[in-house]
PDB file of C-alpha atoms in Angstrom:
ATOM      1  CA  UNK A  27      87.334  94.367 129.330  1.00 81.00           C
ATOM      2  CA  UNK A  28      90.426  92.638 130.128  1.00 84.00           C
ATOM      3  CA  UNK A  29      91.415  89.277 128.091  1.00 84.00           C
ATOM      4  CA  UNK A  30      94.725  87.442 128.696  1.00 81.00           C
ATOM      5  CA  UNK A  31      96.318  84.666 126.514  1.00 81.00           C
ATOM      6  CA  UNK A  32      98.550  81.993 127.478  1.00 78.00           C
ATOM      7  CA  UNK A  33     101.575  80.907 125.762  1.00 76.00           C
ATOM      8  CA  UNK A  34      99.635  78.173 124.063  1.00 77.00           C
ATOM      9  CA  UNK A  35      96.888  80.663 122.719  1.00 74.00           C
ATOM     10  CA  UNK A  36      94.445  79.895 125.349  1.00 77.00           C
ATOM     11  CA  UNK A  37      92.346  83.137 126.252  1.00 74.00           C
ATOM     12  CA  UNK A  38      91.557  83.487 129.990  1.00 79.00           C
ATOM     13  CA  UNK A  39      89.833  86.200 131.969  1.00 75.00           C
ATOM     14  CA  UNK A  40      91.427  88.629 134.471  1.00 76.00           C
ATOM     15  CA  UNK A  41      88.525  90.576 135.158  1.00 74.00           C
ATOM     16  CA  UNK A  42      88.565  92.267 138.958  1.00 72.00           C
ATOM     17  CA  UNK A  43      85.354  90.383 139.584  1.00 70.00           C
ATOM     18  CA  UNK A  44      86.989  87.003 139.418  1.00 65.00           C
ATOM     19  CA  UNK A  45      89.152  87.776 142.550  1.00 63.00           C
ATOM     20  CA  UNK A  46      92.659  86.850 140.951  1.00 64.00           C
ATOM     21  CA  UNK A  47      95.376  88.256 142.874  1.00 70.00           C
ATOM     22  CA  UNK A  48      98.020  87.052 140.473  1.00 77.00           C
ATOM     23  CA  UNK A  49      98.701  86.430 136.864  1.00 78.00           C
ATOM     24  CA  UNK A  50      99.710  82.746 135.666  1.00 76.00           C
ATOM     25  CA  UNK A  51     103.052  82.495 134.585  1.00 76.00           C
ATOM     26  CA  UNK A  52     102.550  81.302 130.973  1.00 78.00           C
ATOM     27  CA  UNK A  53     100.528  84.438 130.297  1.00 81.00           C
ATOM     28  CA  UNK A  54     102.099  86.449 127.527  1.00 84.00           C
ATOM     29  CA  UNK A  55      99.540  88.791 126.252  1.00 84.00           C
ATOM     30  CA  UNK A  56      97.053  91.226 128.366  1.00 86.00           C
ATOM     31  CA  UNK A  57      94.735  92.955 126.313  1.00 86.00           C
ATOM     32  CA  UNK A  58      92.791  95.821 127.935  1.00 86.00           C
ATOM     33  CA  UNK A  59      89.806  97.028 125.640  1.00 88.00           C
ATOM     34  CA  UNK A  60      88.167 100.105 126.572  1.00 88.00           C
ATOM     35  CA  UNK A  61      89.159  99.463 130.316  1.00 84.00           C
ATOM     36  CA  UNK A  62      87.419 101.217 133.110  1.00 84.00           C
ATOM     37  CA  UNK A  63      89.336 102.760 135.779  1.00 86.00           C
ATOM     38  CA  UNK A  64      88.845  99.787 138.375  1.00 86.00           C
ATOM     39  CA  UNK A  65      89.997  97.243 135.701  1.00 83.00           C
ATOM     40  CA  UNK A  66      93.216  99.163 134.854  1.00 81.00           C
ATOM     41  CA  UNK A  67      94.120  99.419 138.696  1.00 83.00           C
ATOM     42  CA  UNK A  68      93.566  95.721 138.862  1.00 83.00           C
ATOM     43  CA  UNK A  69      95.988  95.254 136.108  1.00 82.00           C
ATOM     44  CA  UNK A  70      98.453  97.717 137.436  1.00 79.00           C
ATOM     45  CA  UNK A  71      98.471  95.813 140.947  1.00 84.00           C
ATOM     46  CA  UNK A  72      98.881  92.371 139.275  1.00 81.00           C
ATOM     47  CA  UNK A  73     101.953  93.854 137.183  1.00 81.00           C
ATOM     48  CA  UNK A  74     103.319  96.322 139.430  1.00 82.00           C
ATOM     49  CA  UNK A  75     103.609  99.219 137.090  1.00 84.00           C
ATOM     50  CA  UNK A  76     101.520 102.292 136.164  1.00 84.00           C
ATOM     51  CA  UNK A  77      99.533 102.179 133.098  1.00 84.00           C
ATOM     52  CA  UNK A  78      98.941 104.786 130.897  1.00 83.00           C
ATOM     53  CA  UNK A  79      95.459 106.407 130.838  1.00 80.00           C
ATOM     54  CA  UNK A  80      93.550 107.390 128.007  1.00 82.00           C
ATOM     55  CA  UNK A  81      94.397 111.166 128.207  1.00 82.00           C
ATOM     56  CA  UNK A  82      98.283 109.900 128.238  1.00 79.00           C
ATOM     57  CA  UNK A  83      97.609 108.160 124.977  1.00 80.00           C
ATOM     58  CA  UNK A  84      96.768 111.364 123.208  1.00 80.00           C
ATOM     59  CA  UNK A  85     100.018 113.032 123.828  1.00 75.00           C
ATOM     60  CA  UNK A  86     101.715 113.643 120.899  1.00 69.00           C
ATOM     61  CA  UNK A  87     105.221 114.386 122.218  1.00 72.00           C
ATOM     62  CA  UNK A  88     107.704 111.580 121.519  1.00 66.00           C
ATOM     63  CA  UNK A  89     108.780 111.258 125.164  1.00 68.00           C
ATOM     64  CA  UNK A  90     105.205 110.709 126.040  1.00 74.00           C
ATOM     65  CA  UNK A  91     104.599 107.920 123.361  1.00 81.00           C
ATOM     66  CA  UNK A  92     107.940 106.217 123.465  1.00 86.00           C
ATOM     67  CA  UNK A  93     109.788 105.686 126.715  1.00 86.00           C
ATOM     68  CA  UNK A  94     111.271 103.034 129.142  1.00 86.00           C
ATOM     69  CA  UNK A  95     110.513 102.910 132.681  1.00 85.00           C
ATOM     70  CA  UNK A  96     111.936 100.522 135.267  1.00 83.00           C
ATOM     71  CA  UNK A  97     112.968  98.062 132.225  1.00 83.00           C
ATOM     72  CA  UNK A  98     109.472  98.188 130.820  1.00 85.00           C
ATOM     73  CA  UNK A  99     108.788  99.436 127.247  1.00 88.00           C
ATOM     74  CA  UNK A 100     106.074 102.084 126.777  1.00 89.00           C
ATOM     75  CA  UNK A 101     104.946 102.592 123.021  1.00 89.00           C
ATOM     76  CA  UNK A 102     101.846 104.349 121.504  1.00 90.00           C
ATOM     77  CA  UNK A 103     101.073 104.073 117.841  1.00 89.00           C
ATOM     78  CA  UNK A 104      97.920 105.332 115.924  1.00 90.00           C
ATOM     79  CA  UNK A 105      96.011 102.834 114.074  1.00 91.00           C
ATOM     80  CA  UNK A 106      93.374 103.161 111.371  1.00 90.00           C
ATOM     81  CA  UNK A 107      89.914 102.447 112.478  1.00 88.00           C
ATOM     82  CA  UNK A 108      86.672 101.994 110.638  1.00 86.00           C
ATOM     83  CA  UNK A 109      88.705 102.310 107.144  1.00 84.00           C
ATOM     84  CA  UNK A 110      85.912 100.401 105.436  1.00 82.00           C
ATOM     85  CA  UNK A 111      83.415 102.813 106.233  1.00 81.00           C
ATOM     86  CA  UNK A 112      82.709 106.522 105.433  1.00 78.00           C
ATOM     87  CA  UNK A 113      84.252 107.614 108.740  1.00 82.00           C
ATOM     88  CA  UNK A 114      87.733 106.784 109.102  1.00 84.00           C
ATOM     89  CA  UNK A 115      89.397 107.632 112.060  1.00 87.00           C
ATOM     90  CA  UNK A 116      92.946 107.080 113.733  1.00 89.00           C
ATOM     91  CA  UNK A 117      92.915 105.466 117.357  1.00 89.00           C
ATOM     92  CA  UNK A 118      95.563 105.348 119.675  1.00 90.00           C
ATOM     93  CA  UNK A 119      96.831 102.070 120.997  1.00 90.00           C
ATOM     94  CA  UNK A 120      99.521 101.365 124.012  1.00 90.00           C
ATOM     95  CA  UNK A 121     101.989  98.485 123.445  1.00 91.00           C
ATOM     96  CA  UNK A 122     103.845  97.752 126.677  1.00 89.00           C
ATOM     97  CA  UNK A 123     106.421  95.192 126.990  1.00 87.00           C
ATOM     98  CA  UNK A 124     106.266  94.317 130.745  1.00 84.00           C
ATOM     99  CA  UNK A 125     109.112  91.588 131.305  1.00 81.00           C
ATOM    100  CA  UNK A 126     108.150  88.634 128.954  1.00 84.00           C
ATOM    101  CA  UNK A 127     104.582  89.809 128.667  1.00 85.00           C
ATOM    102  CA  UNK A 128     102.804  91.954 126.065  1.00 88.00           C
ATOM    103  CA  UNK A 129     100.117  94.560 127.568  1.00 89.00           C
ATOM    104  CA  UNK A 130      97.848  96.418 125.016  1.00 90.00           C
ATOM    105  CA  UNK A 131      95.653  99.279 125.788  1.00 90.00           C
ATOM    106  CA  UNK A 132      92.817 100.262 123.287  1.00 90.00           C
ATOM    107  CA  UNK A 133      89.785 102.097 123.142  1.00 90.00           C
ATOM    108  CA  UNK A 134      88.407 101.290 119.679  1.00 88.00           C
ATOM    109  CA  UNK A 135      88.680  97.759 118.064  1.00 87.00           C
ATOM    110  CA  UNK A 136      90.723  97.954 114.862  1.00 88.00           C
ATOM    111  CA  UNK A 137      90.210  95.470 112.498  1.00 88.00           C
ATOM    112  CA  UNK A 138      94.068  94.207 112.695  1.00 89.00           C
ATOM    113  CA  UNK A 139      93.273  92.970 116.320  1.00 87.00           C
ATOM    114  CA  UNK A 140      90.455  90.973 115.212  1.00 87.00           C
ATOM    115  CA  UNK A 141      92.473  89.451 112.438  1.00 88.00           C
ATOM    116  CA  UNK A 142      95.578  88.678 114.635  1.00 87.00           C
ATOM    117  CA  UNK A 143      93.414  87.006 117.434  1.00 84.00           C
ATOM    118  CA  UNK A 144      91.596  84.962 115.032  1.00 84.00           C
ATOM    119  CA  UNK A 145      94.797  83.737 113.362  1.00 82.00           C
ATOM    120  CA  UNK A 146      96.569  82.861 116.823  1.00 78.00           C
ATOM    121  CA  UNK A 147      93.474  80.972 118.070  1.00 72.00           C
ATOM    122  CA  UNK A 148      92.704  79.037 114.810  1.00 68.00           C
ATOM    123  CA  UNK A 149      96.115  78.189 114.368  1.00 58.00           C
ATOM    124  CA  UNK A 150      97.698  77.713 117.888  1.00 59.00           C
ATOM    125  CA  UNK A 151     101.248  77.813 118.464  1.00 64.00           C
ATOM    126  CA  UNK A 152     103.757  78.317 121.310  1.00 60.00           C
ATOM    127  CA  UNK A 153     104.149  82.113 121.739  1.00 65.00           C
ATOM    128  CA  UNK A 154     107.762  82.297 123.094  1.00 67.00           C
ATOM    129  CA  UNK A 155     107.393  85.871 124.705  1.00 76.00           C
ATOM    130  CA  UNK A 156     105.642  89.087 124.486  1.00 79.00           C
ATOM    131  CA  UNK A 157     108.414  90.710 122.352  1.00 82.00           C
ATOM    132  CA  UNK A 158     107.932  87.991 120.000  1.00 83.00           C
ATOM    133  CA  UNK A 159     104.032  88.210 120.109  1.00 86.00           C
ATOM    134  CA  UNK A 160     104.440  92.123 119.626  1.00 88.00           C
ATOM    135  CA  UNK A 161     106.188  91.515 116.264  1.00 88.00           C
ATOM    136  CA  UNK A 162     103.745  89.336 115.104  1.00 89.00           C
ATOM    137  CA  UNK A 163     100.774  91.686 116.068  1.00 89.00           C
ATOM    138  CA  UNK A 164     102.823  94.625 114.062  1.00 91.00           C
ATOM    139  CA  UNK A 165     103.106  92.345 111.139  1.00 91.00           C
ATOM    140  CA  UNK A 166      99.371  92.093 111.170  1.00 91.00           C
ATOM    141  CA  UNK A 167      98.763  95.548 111.439  1.00 92.00           C
ATOM    142  CA  UNK A 168     101.286  96.230 108.632  1.00 92.00           C
ATOM    143  CA  UNK A 169      99.188  93.855 106.401  1.00 92.00           C
ATOM    144  CA  UNK A 170      95.985  95.514 107.545  1.00 92.00           C
ATOM    145  CA  UNK A 171      97.240  98.834 106.351  1.00 91.00           C
ATOM    146  CA  UNK A 172      98.709  97.470 102.983  1.00 92.00           C
ATOM    147  CA  UNK A 173      94.946  96.083 102.483  1.00 92.00           C
ATOM    148  CA  UNK A 174      93.797  99.464 103.138  1.00 91.00           C
ATOM    149  CA  UNK A 175      95.786 101.105 100.794  1.00 91.00           C
ATOM    150  CA  UNK A 176      94.990  98.116  98.015  1.00 91.00           C
ATOM    151  CA  UNK A 177      91.266  98.712  98.416  1.00 90.00           C
ATOM    152  CA  UNK A 178      91.923 102.544  98.296  1.00 89.00           C
ATOM    153  CA  UNK A 179      93.898 102.413  95.093  1.00 89.00           C
ATOM    154  CA  UNK A 180      91.090 100.079  93.507  1.00 89.00           C
ATOM    155  CA  UNK A 181      88.357 102.924  94.321  1.00 87.00           C
ATOM    156  CA  UNK A 182      90.683 105.634  93.073  1.00 85.00           C
ATOM    157  CA  UNK A 183      91.267 103.631  89.941  1.00 86.00           C
ATOM    158  CA  UNK A 184      87.429 103.550  89.345  1.00 86.00           C
ATOM    159  CA  UNK A 185      87.086 107.259  90.256  1.00 83.00           C
ATOM    160  CA  UNK A 186      89.498 107.987  87.708  1.00 84.00           C
ATOM    161  CA  UNK A 187      87.800 106.051  85.090  1.00 82.00           C
ATOM    162  CA  UNK A 188      84.445 107.934  86.085  1.00 79.00           C
ATOM    163  CA  UNK A 189      85.977 111.264  85.435  1.00 78.00           C
ATOM    164  CA  UNK A 190      88.700 110.660  82.807  1.00 78.00           C
ATOM    165  CA  UNK A 191      87.518 107.476  80.949  1.00 69.00           C
ATOM    166  CA  UNK A 192      86.432 107.325  77.486  1.00 61.00           C
ATOM    167  CA  UNK A 193      82.664 107.302  78.918  1.00 62.00           C
ATOM    168  CA  UNK A 194      82.918 109.965  81.424  1.00 60.00           C
ATOM    169  CA  UNK A 195      81.782 112.598  79.059  1.00 62.00           C
ATOM    170  CA  UNK A 196      78.304 111.195  78.625  1.00 59.00           C
ATOM    171  CA  UNK A 197      78.168 110.398  82.545  1.00 57.00           C
ATOM    172  CA  UNK A 198      79.067 114.310  83.302  1.00 55.00           C
ATOM    173  CA  UNK A 199      76.033 115.330  81.495  1.00 56.00           C
ATOM    174  CA  UNK A 200      74.072 114.545  84.881  1.00 55.00           C
ATOM    175  CA  UNK A 201      73.649 117.425  87.304  1.00 55.00           C
ATOM    176  CA  UNK A 202      76.210 118.023  89.885  1.00 70.00           C
ATOM    177  CA  UNK A 203      78.068 115.088  88.720  1.00 72.00           C
ATOM    178  CA  UNK A 204      81.697 116.260  89.010  1.00 74.00           C
ATOM    179  CA  UNK A 205      80.759 118.085  92.221  1.00 76.00           C
ATOM    180  CA  UNK A 206      79.969 114.472  93.549  1.00 78.00           C
ATOM    181  CA  UNK A 207      83.236 113.074  92.495  1.00 81.00           C
ATOM    182  CA  UNK A 208      84.880 115.940  94.305  1.00 84.00           C
ATOM    183  CA  UNK A 209      83.607 114.286  97.576  1.00 84.00           C
ATOM    184  CA  UNK A 210      84.610 110.858  96.730  1.00 85.00           C
ATOM    185  CA  UNK A 211      88.204 112.181  96.277  1.00 86.00           C
ATOM    186  CA  UNK A 212      87.877 114.423  99.501  1.00 87.00           C
ATOM    187  CA  UNK A 213      86.896 110.940 101.389  1.00 87.00           C
ATOM    188  CA  UNK A 214      89.776 109.082  99.802  1.00 88.00           C
ATOM    189  CA  UNK A 215      92.320 111.836 100.777  1.00 89.00           C
ATOM    190  CA  UNK A 216      91.298 111.752 104.249  1.00 89.00           C
ATOM    191  CA  UNK A 217      91.640 108.071 104.414  1.00 90.00           C
ATOM    192  CA  UNK A 218      95.190 108.377 102.701  1.00 90.00           C
ATOM    193  CA  UNK A 219      96.197 111.008 105.100  1.00 91.00           C
ATOM    194  CA  UNK A 220      95.257 108.840 108.130  1.00 91.00           C
ATOM    195  CA  UNK A 221      97.113 106.078 106.560  1.00 92.00           C
ATOM    196  CA  UNK A 222     100.240 108.039 106.282  1.00 91.00           C
ATOM    197  CA  UNK A 223      99.750 109.276 110.050  1.00 91.00           C
ATOM    198  CA  UNK A 224      99.655 105.775 111.231  1.00 91.00           C
ATOM    199  CA  UNK A 225     102.482 104.611 109.091  1.00 92.00           C
ATOM    200  CA  UNK A 226     104.618 107.286 110.380  1.00 91.00           C
ATOM    201  CA  UNK A 227     103.678 106.395 114.142  1.00 90.00           C
ATOM    202  CA  UNK A 228     104.483 102.747 113.287  1.00 91.00           C
ATOM    203  CA  UNK A 229     107.750 103.604 111.934  1.00 91.00           C
ATOM    204  CA  UNK A 230     108.673 105.383 114.987  1.00 90.00           C
ATOM    205  CA  UNK A 231     107.281 102.625 117.038  1.00 90.00           C
ATOM    206  CA  UNK A 232     109.338 100.005 115.191  1.00 89.00           C
ATOM    207  CA  UNK A 233     112.872 101.957 115.446  1.00 88.00           C
ATOM    208  CA  UNK A 234     112.294 102.453 119.162  1.00 88.00           C
ATOM    209  CA  UNK A 235     111.105  98.702 119.556  1.00 84.00           C
ATOM    210  CA  UNK A 236     114.224  97.802 117.778  1.00 85.00           C
ATOM    211  CA  UNK A 237     116.987  99.180 120.137  1.00 83.00           C
ATOM    212  CA  UNK A 238     114.766  97.620 123.278  1.00 80.00           C
ATOM    213  CA  UNK A 239     116.987  94.636 124.862  1.00 77.00           C
ATOM    214  CA  UNK A 240     113.880  92.449 124.418  1.00 75.00           C
ATOM    215  CA  UNK A 241     114.399  92.600 120.580  1.00 75.00           C
ATOM    216  CA  UNK A 242     118.132  92.898 120.473  1.00 76.00           C
ATOM    217  CA  UNK A 243     118.760  89.782 122.655  1.00 77.00           C
ATOM    218  CA  UNK A 244     116.764  87.628 120.195  1.00 73.00           C
ATOM    219  CA  UNK A 245     118.474  87.267 116.526  1.00 79.00           C
ATOM    220  CA  UNK A 246     114.903  86.284 115.024  1.00 80.00           C
ATOM    221  CA  UNK A 247     113.400  88.851 116.517  1.00 79.00           C
ATOM    222  CA  UNK A 248     115.957  91.708 115.012  1.00 83.00           C
ATOM    223  CA  UNK A 249     115.447  90.130 111.516  1.00 85.00           C
ATOM    224  CA  UNK A 250     111.813  90.315 111.941  1.00 84.00           C
ATOM    225  CA  UNK A 251     111.803  93.738 113.248  1.00 83.00           C
ATOM    226  CA  UNK A 252     114.056  94.699 110.222  1.00 88.00           C
ATOM    227  CA  UNK A 253     111.510  92.846 107.791  1.00 90.00           C
ATOM    228  CA  UNK A 254     108.502  95.073 109.376  1.00 89.00           C
ATOM    229  CA  UNK A 255     110.598  98.278 109.007  1.00 89.00           C
ATOM    230  CA  UNK A 256     110.954  97.618 105.438  1.00 92.00           C
ATOM    231  CA  UNK A 257     107.532  96.815 104.698  1.00 91.00           C
ATOM    232  CA  UNK A 258     106.493 100.243 106.716  1.00 91.00           C
ATOM    233  CA  UNK A 259     108.936 102.071 104.462  1.00 92.00           C
ATOM    234  CA  UNK A 260     107.523 100.668 101.166  1.00 92.00           C
ATOM    235  CA  UNK A 261     104.005 101.418 102.364  1.00 92.00           C
ATOM    236  CA  UNK A 262     104.826 104.955 103.055  1.00 91.00           C
ATOM    237  CA  UNK A 263     106.419 105.410  99.789  1.00 92.00           C
ATOM    238  CA  UNK A 264     103.359 103.667  98.365  1.00 91.00           C
ATOM    239  CA  UNK A 265     101.025 106.204 100.305  1.00 90.00           C
ATOM    240  CA  UNK A 266     102.851 109.022  99.148  1.00 90.00           C
ATOM    241  CA  UNK A 267     102.310 107.903  95.530  1.00 91.00           C
ATOM    242  CA  UNK A 268      98.688 107.368  95.912  1.00 89.00           C
ATOM    243  CA  UNK A 269      98.219 110.806  97.429  1.00 88.00           C
ATOM    244  CA  UNK A 270     100.187 112.154  94.659  1.00 88.00           C
ATOM    245  CA  UNK A 271      97.627 110.704  92.194  1.00 87.00           C
ATOM    246  CA  UNK A 272      94.601 111.894  94.325  1.00 87.00           C
ATOM    247  CA  UNK A 273      96.011 115.520  94.041  1.00 87.00           C
ATOM    248  CA  UNK A 274      96.293 114.940  90.159  1.00 87.00           C
ATOM    249  CA  UNK A 275      92.584 113.325  90.032  1.00 86.00           C
ATOM    250  CA  UNK A 276      91.617 116.392  92.288  1.00 85.00           C
ATOM    251  CA  UNK A 277      93.257 119.015  89.752  1.00 85.00           C
ATOM    252  CA  UNK A 278      92.051 117.377  86.472  1.00 82.00           C
ATOM    253  CA  UNK A 279      88.424 117.442  88.149  1.00 81.00           C
ATOM    254  CA  UNK A 280      88.597 120.985  89.009  1.00 81.00           C
ATOM    255  CA  UNK A 281      89.898 121.779  85.402  1.00 81.00           C
ATOM    256  CA  UNK A 282      87.241 119.830  83.583  1.00 79.00           C
ATOM    257  CA  UNK A 283      84.501 121.542  85.838  1.00 76.00           C
ATOM    258  CA  UNK A 284      86.424 124.860  84.657  1.00 80.00           C
ATOM    259  CA  UNK A 285      86.601 124.007  80.902  1.00 73.00           C
ATOM    260  CA  UNK A 286      82.867 123.062  81.295  1.00 74.00           C
ATOM    261  CA  UNK A 287      81.946 126.466  82.823  1.00 73.00           C
ATOM    262  CA  UNK A 288      84.033 128.406  80.155  1.00 76.00           C
ATOM    263  CA  UNK A 289      81.952 126.334  77.276  1.00 73.00           C
ATOM    264  CA  UNK A 290      78.822 127.533  78.820  1.00 74.00           C
ATOM    265  CA  UNK A 291      79.943 131.190  79.230  1.00 78.00           C
ATOM    266  CA  UNK A 292      81.557 131.122  75.690  1.00 74.00           C
ATOM    267  CA  UNK A 293      78.015 130.053  74.197  1.00 75.00           C
ATOM    268  CA  UNK A 294      76.333 132.926  76.058  1.00 76.00           C
ATOM    269  CA  UNK A 295      79.195 135.323  74.843  1.00 76.00           C
ATOM    270  CA  UNK A 296      78.912 134.209  71.371  1.00 74.00           C
ATOM    271  CA  UNK A 297      75.305 134.462  71.358  1.00 74.00           C
ATOM    272  CA  UNK A 298      75.042 137.819  72.540  1.00 77.00           C
ATOM    273  CA  UNK A 299      77.620 138.836  69.732  1.00 75.00           C
ATOM    274  CA  UNK A 300      75.606 136.904  67.069  1.00 75.00           C
ATOM    275  CA  UNK A 301      72.378 138.749  67.995  1.00 77.00           C
ATOM    276  CA  UNK A 302      73.875 142.501  68.748  1.00 79.00           C
ATOM    277  CA  UNK A 303      73.684 143.489  64.862  1.00 79.00           C
ATOM    278  CA  UNK A 304      70.039 142.291  64.633  1.00 80.00           C
ATOM    279  CA  UNK A 305      69.418 144.139  67.827  1.00 80.00           C
ATOM    280  CA  UNK A 306      71.101 147.420  66.108  1.00 78.00           C
ATOM    281  CA  UNK A 307      69.060 146.904  63.207  1.00 77.00           C
ATOM    282  CA  UNK A 308      65.899 146.615  65.121  1.00 79.00           C
ATOM    283  CA  UNK A 309      66.953 149.524  67.274  1.00 78.00           C
ATOM    284  CA  UNK A 310      67.381 151.888  64.267  1.00 75.00           C
ATOM    285  CA  UNK A 311      64.080 151.065  62.737  1.00 72.00           C
ATOM    286  CA  UNK A 312      62.478 151.466  66.150  1.00 74.00           C
ATOM    287  CA  UNK A 313      63.308 155.161  66.178  1.00 74.00           C
ATOM    288  CA  UNK A 314      60.561 157.605  66.276  1.00 67.00           C
ATOM    289  CA  UNK A 315      62.001 159.873  63.430  1.00 66.00           C
ATOM    290  CA  UNK A 316      59.592 161.428  60.853  1.00 68.00           C
ATOM    291  CA  UNK A 317      62.151 161.434  57.821  1.00 69.00           C
ATOM    292  CA  UNK A 318      63.017 157.687  57.523  1.00 74.00           C
ATOM    293  CA  UNK A 319      62.449 156.384  53.903  1.00 77.00           C
ATOM    294  CA  UNK A 320      62.137 153.041  54.788  1.00 71.00           C
ATOM    295  CA  UNK A 321      59.205 153.379  56.539  1.00 70.00           C
ATOM    296  CA  UNK A 322      56.993 154.092  53.406  1.00 73.00           C
ATOM    297  CA  UNK A 323      58.506 151.319  51.401  1.00 75.00           C
ATOM    298  CA  UNK A 324      55.984 148.578  50.482  1.00 75.00           C
ATOM    299  CA  UNK A 325      58.891 146.003  51.274  1.00 77.00           C
ATOM    300  CA  UNK A 326      60.287 148.222  54.008  1.00 75.00           C
ATOM    301  CA  UNK A 327      59.380 145.351  56.854  1.00 77.00           C
ATOM    302  CA  UNK A 328      60.468 142.162  54.914  1.00 81.00           C
ATOM    303  CA  UNK A 329      63.853 143.923  54.047  1.00 79.00           C
ATOM    304  CA  UNK A 330      64.423 144.903  57.622  1.00 80.00           C
ATOM    305  CA  UNK A 331      63.811 141.314  58.535  1.00 81.00           C
ATOM    306  CA  UNK A 332      66.415 139.919  56.122  1.00 83.00           C
ATOM    307  CA  UNK A 333      69.058 142.593  56.991  1.00 82.00           C
ATOM    308  CA  UNK A 334      68.505 141.365  60.621  1.00 80.00           C
ATOM    309  CA  UNK A 335      68.864 137.872  59.602  1.00 84.00           C
ATOM    310  CA  UNK A 336      71.857 138.439  57.585  1.00 85.00           C
ATOM    311  CA  UNK A 337      73.457 140.626  60.304  1.00 82.00           C
ATOM    312  CA  UNK A 338      73.071 137.422  62.486  1.00 79.00           C
ATOM    313  CA  UNK A 339      74.258 134.742  60.221  1.00 83.00           C
ATOM    314  CA  UNK A 340      77.375 136.536  58.755  1.00 81.00           C
ATOM    315  CA  UNK A 341      79.123 136.740  62.345  1.00 77.00           C
ATOM    316  CA  UNK A 342      78.006 132.885  62.893  1.00 78.00           C
ATOM    317  CA  UNK A 343      79.593 131.912  59.895  1.00 80.00           C
ATOM    318  CA  UNK A 344      82.744 134.146  60.732  1.00 78.00           C
ATOM    319  CA  UNK A 345      83.174 132.529  63.819  1.00 73.00           C
ATOM    320  CA  UNK A 346      83.072 129.008  62.538  1.00 76.00           C
ATOM    321  CA  UNK A 347      85.711 130.027  59.935  1.00 77.00           C
ATOM    322  CA  UNK A 348      87.952 131.376  62.622  1.00 70.00           C
ATOM    323  CA  UNK A 349      87.341 128.121  64.453  1.00 70.00           C
ATOM    324  CA  UNK A 350      85.941 129.649  67.486  1.00 66.00           C
ATOM    325  CA  UNK A 351      82.820 127.483  67.655  1.00 64.00           C
TER     326      UNK A 351
END
């Protein structure tokens, strides 16, 4: 799918089926969404440049993700996709400054693009150039990343209350309660890791973009780029802080599980020690010796029971006195 936007934010179609031979002069943004090879070739013909393929976007070398060719600036960043679901992913998006136009190539639909398109069409304003449009788009992407972090922090706080709060002990009585919380921690850790990867790629893109001629020639764009870079740095530090909290929460959960397991083992250990003396007494009187005076006592059986009971009570009281119970 190919979508194009004029400087007045009007959306038009550049599909190969329309038979368009040239791009209107006032088009400042061409958005390729999961394009076919025919659509890629059509846009390449209209712009006179080679577009990166889907395989090219997956390259991790900086020279493949950030470069200038024939005056055109090619940049690739990884954006968080499906952050509101249990299957958060990273998707690679290409940003190309071809003259005064911005070209984006994406094979997914991150929410930040929907927010940006809705904003520019709802409150139309004149878009000066592709570079200015790209900076506005990066602002929306950074804001969306901040929203993902805020939602994650709220969820992590609720998770911490479930594990460490005042009412957590009663909840932990349910079978596999803490094990289920470990699964939630792992999901949040995976999401935060992807956010950090996305912020790292955005930081590299912003640094490269700031040195381009399209931005350096525009004072307002330079200031806007510096503001975006500060926001990315701030979010990166915040993501690292959240990741540290997750690590602490994971360690605390494992510690609680270990303590509860030790408590169970402690109960069995004490029970075995408490019942060991009665077992010894019963074993003695269970021996088949002929000369055992207690066998002929009238009260031999009750006495043996009392001895076994006392041999169990005395170690129990001793453990309580020592504070082991």
